[in-house]
XYZ file of C-alpha atoms in Angstrom:
202
model
C -44.010 -57.490 30.021
C -45.902 -60.482 31.447
C -48.796 -58.238 32.501
C -48.933 -56.714 29.014
C -49.020 -60.155 27.369
C -51.771 -61.340 29.731
C -53.817 -58.185 29.135
C -53.436 -58.483 25.346
C -54.475 -62.150 25.443
C -57.597 -61.388 27.480
C -58.464 -58.506 25.148
C -58.215 -60.690 22.031
C -60.306 -63.414 23.676
C -62.889 -60.827 24.697
C -63.165 -59.504 21.134
C -63.974 -63.028 19.909
C -66.653 -63.615 22.577
C -70.238 -64.593 21.791
C -71.840 -62.091 24.183
C -70.777 -58.734 25.616
C -72.156 -56.925 28.643
C -70.598 -53.473 29.117
C -71.813 -51.182 31.879
C -71.130 -47.769 33.409
C -72.008 -47.212 37.063
C -72.263 -43.864 38.857
C -72.142 -44.320 42.631
C -72.584 -42.197 45.738
C -71.285 -43.486 49.085
C -72.347 -42.084 52.445
C -69.865 -43.450 55.003
C -70.785 -43.515 58.693
C -74.049 -41.662 57.965
C -72.295 -38.294 57.885
C -73.041 -35.384 55.601
C -70.169 -36.308 53.328
C -70.649 -38.178 50.101
C -68.034 -39.863 47.944
C -68.815 -40.022 44.234
C -67.272 -42.728 42.077
C -67.447 -44.138 38.567
C -67.185 -47.812 37.531
C -66.408 -48.902 33.965
C -67.090 -52.615 33.544
C -67.120 -55.130 30.719
C -67.994 -58.814 30.780
C -67.643 -61.173 27.836
C -68.982 -64.708 27.465
C -67.377 -67.331 25.243
C -69.693 -70.295 24.726
C -67.819 -73.579 24.413
C -71.070 -75.498 23.845
C -74.660 -75.370 25.134
C -73.615 -76.060 28.752
C -70.085 -74.677 29.158
C -68.844 -71.111 28.969
C -65.769 -69.004 29.707
C -66.407 -65.616 31.371
C -63.975 -62.693 30.987
C -64.350 -59.697 33.290
C -62.681 -56.302 33.449
C -63.373 -53.324 35.702
C -61.837 -49.892 36.209
C -62.661 -47.335 38.896
C -60.847 -44.099 37.970
C -61.841 -42.275 41.129
C -59.159 -39.598 41.197
C -55.444 -38.985 40.747
C -54.775 -40.278 44.281
C -56.951 -43.409 44.252
C -58.023 -45.873 41.561
C -58.925 -49.550 41.297
C -58.630 -52.081 38.464
C -59.391 -55.772 38.097
C -59.397 -58.528 35.495
C -60.824 -62.021 35.898
C -61.446 -65.244 34.047
C -64.111 -67.757 35.013
C -65.710 -71.015 33.927
C -69.412 -71.904 34.168
C -71.323 -75.093 33.493
C -75.101 -74.865 33.378
C -77.754 -77.561 33.445
C -81.531 -77.104 33.226
C -82.073 -75.801 36.788
C -78.591 -76.063 38.285
C -75.125 -74.758 37.490
C -71.720 -74.128 38.995
C -68.612 -72.143 38.206
C -65.199 -71.073 39.349
C -63.219 -67.892 38.793
C -59.884 -66.230 39.465
C -59.584 -62.457 39.773
C -56.576 -60.165 40.005
C -57.095 -56.677 41.430
C -54.865 -53.712 42.162
C -55.619 -50.448 43.869
C -53.574 -47.260 43.905
C -53.889 -45.364 47.165
C -51.521 -43.846 49.723
C -49.013 -43.267 46.847
C -48.467 -46.983 46.077
C -50.229 -50.010 44.534
C -51.516 -52.922 46.586
C -52.466 -56.172 44.861
C -54.971 -58.962 45.550
C -55.644 -62.417 44.134
C -59.251 -63.570 44.514
C -60.222 -67.206 43.839
C -63.922 -68.001 43.978
C -66.649 -70.556 43.341
C -70.343 -70.114 42.508
C -73.474 -72.251 42.443
C -76.795 -71.610 40.681
C -80.215 -73.107 41.367
C -83.281 -71.689 39.625
C -83.569 -68.062 40.908
C -80.796 -68.376 43.528
C -77.023 -67.934 43.303
C -74.442 -68.638 46.033
C -70.835 -67.427 45.666
C -67.722 -67.631 47.825
C -64.655 -65.424 47.280
C -61.368 -65.252 49.206
C -59.435 -61.957 48.988
C -55.722 -62.722 49.354
C -53.381 -59.689 49.506
C -49.917 -60.036 47.972
C -48.555 -58.081 50.962
C -50.160 -57.901 54.394
C -48.396 -54.665 55.360
C -46.505 -51.779 53.774
C -44.421 -49.248 55.700
C -43.718 -45.798 54.267
C -41.829 -43.583 56.673
C -43.679 -43.567 59.982
C -46.900 -44.864 58.419
C -47.871 -48.538 58.273
C -50.701 -49.809 56.040
C -52.330 -53.198 56.641
C -54.080 -55.399 54.051
C -56.202 -58.257 55.302
C -57.226 -61.726 54.166
C -61.041 -61.687 53.824
C -63.624 -64.386 53.048
C -66.932 -63.308 51.503
C -70.176 -65.212 50.829
C -72.992 -63.778 48.705
C -76.517 -65.169 48.472
C -78.475 -63.684 45.564
C -82.155 -63.992 44.681
C -83.336 -62.972 41.211
C -87.125 -63.383 41.030
C -87.103 -61.896 37.511
C -84.775 -60.128 35.110
C -85.899 -56.821 36.620
C -85.149 -57.326 40.336
C -82.212 -58.649 42.355
C -81.636 -59.046 46.116
C -78.240 -59.803 47.709
C -76.991 -60.581 51.203
C -73.183 -60.590 51.645
C -71.553 -61.390 54.995
C -67.744 -61.369 55.159
C -65.105 -62.430 57.678
C -61.764 -60.692 58.240
C -59.227 -63.384 59.142
C -56.789 -60.889 60.731
C -59.182 -58.915 62.942
C -61.533 -61.906 63.532
C -64.490 -59.649 62.754
C -67.604 -60.180 60.689
C -69.145 -57.568 58.425
C -72.352 -57.442 56.458
C -73.679 -55.898 53.280
C -76.879 -56.184 51.314
C -78.302 -54.758 48.132
C -81.602 -54.266 46.355
C -81.552 -53.635 42.597
C -84.257 -52.822 40.068
C -84.274 -51.908 36.393
C -86.297 -48.736 35.853
C -85.683 -48.824 32.097
C -84.326 -51.580 29.865
C -80.716 -50.503 30.378
C -80.814 -48.454 33.604
C -80.476 -50.187 36.965
C -80.761 -48.557 40.405
C -79.064 -50.241 43.390
C -79.135 -49.477 47.126
C -76.369 -51.120 49.198
C -76.257 -50.717 52.993
C -73.151 -52.156 54.714
C -71.764 -52.507 58.212
C -68.542 -53.693 59.814
C -68.979 -53.258 63.585
C -66.548 -50.797 65.218
C -65.016 -49.985 61.806
C -67.480 -48.442 59.358
C -71.075 -48.445 58.197
C -73.074 -46.570 55.628
C -75.112 -46.846 52.457
């Protein structure tokens, strides 16, 4: 009941927002550079409620209905304050993913800073449970810190570098992305990633 009330509240706030940014993303993932591709679909909506010229509330929702055996959903609320060349914000995201016949849940607090064409964000992925045992199988969920440095030279191009650190395995991983708008509303993105001894791909 609490989840339903929270979802309804966010939906009503989103409907009263000043700006809306819906998007649909079709993705193709090549893990470990093998001849096997995973296709996925992202449905995303972001709403902005302007409190005044400098302050805004950001509402975010995302759904990844990959298949009957795996899906991912998230909702978030954030606050941003912008000045002429500088700004900062904070956000709190809740995510759940259905895989291996059960849901796992994460809480993700984050902060962000803006300066001209640059943006720096930090997010901490905190699992509700670090392990789940089903029969003889044991599934582990890790605490991960992630930093993203973004450069947006114009409204058409975007470059990102995203290192992350797994606090359980003590390992670093890396991802990057290059994005460009080929039409007004169509954006193409290439995202290589690597976590040594675990996985890599594009």
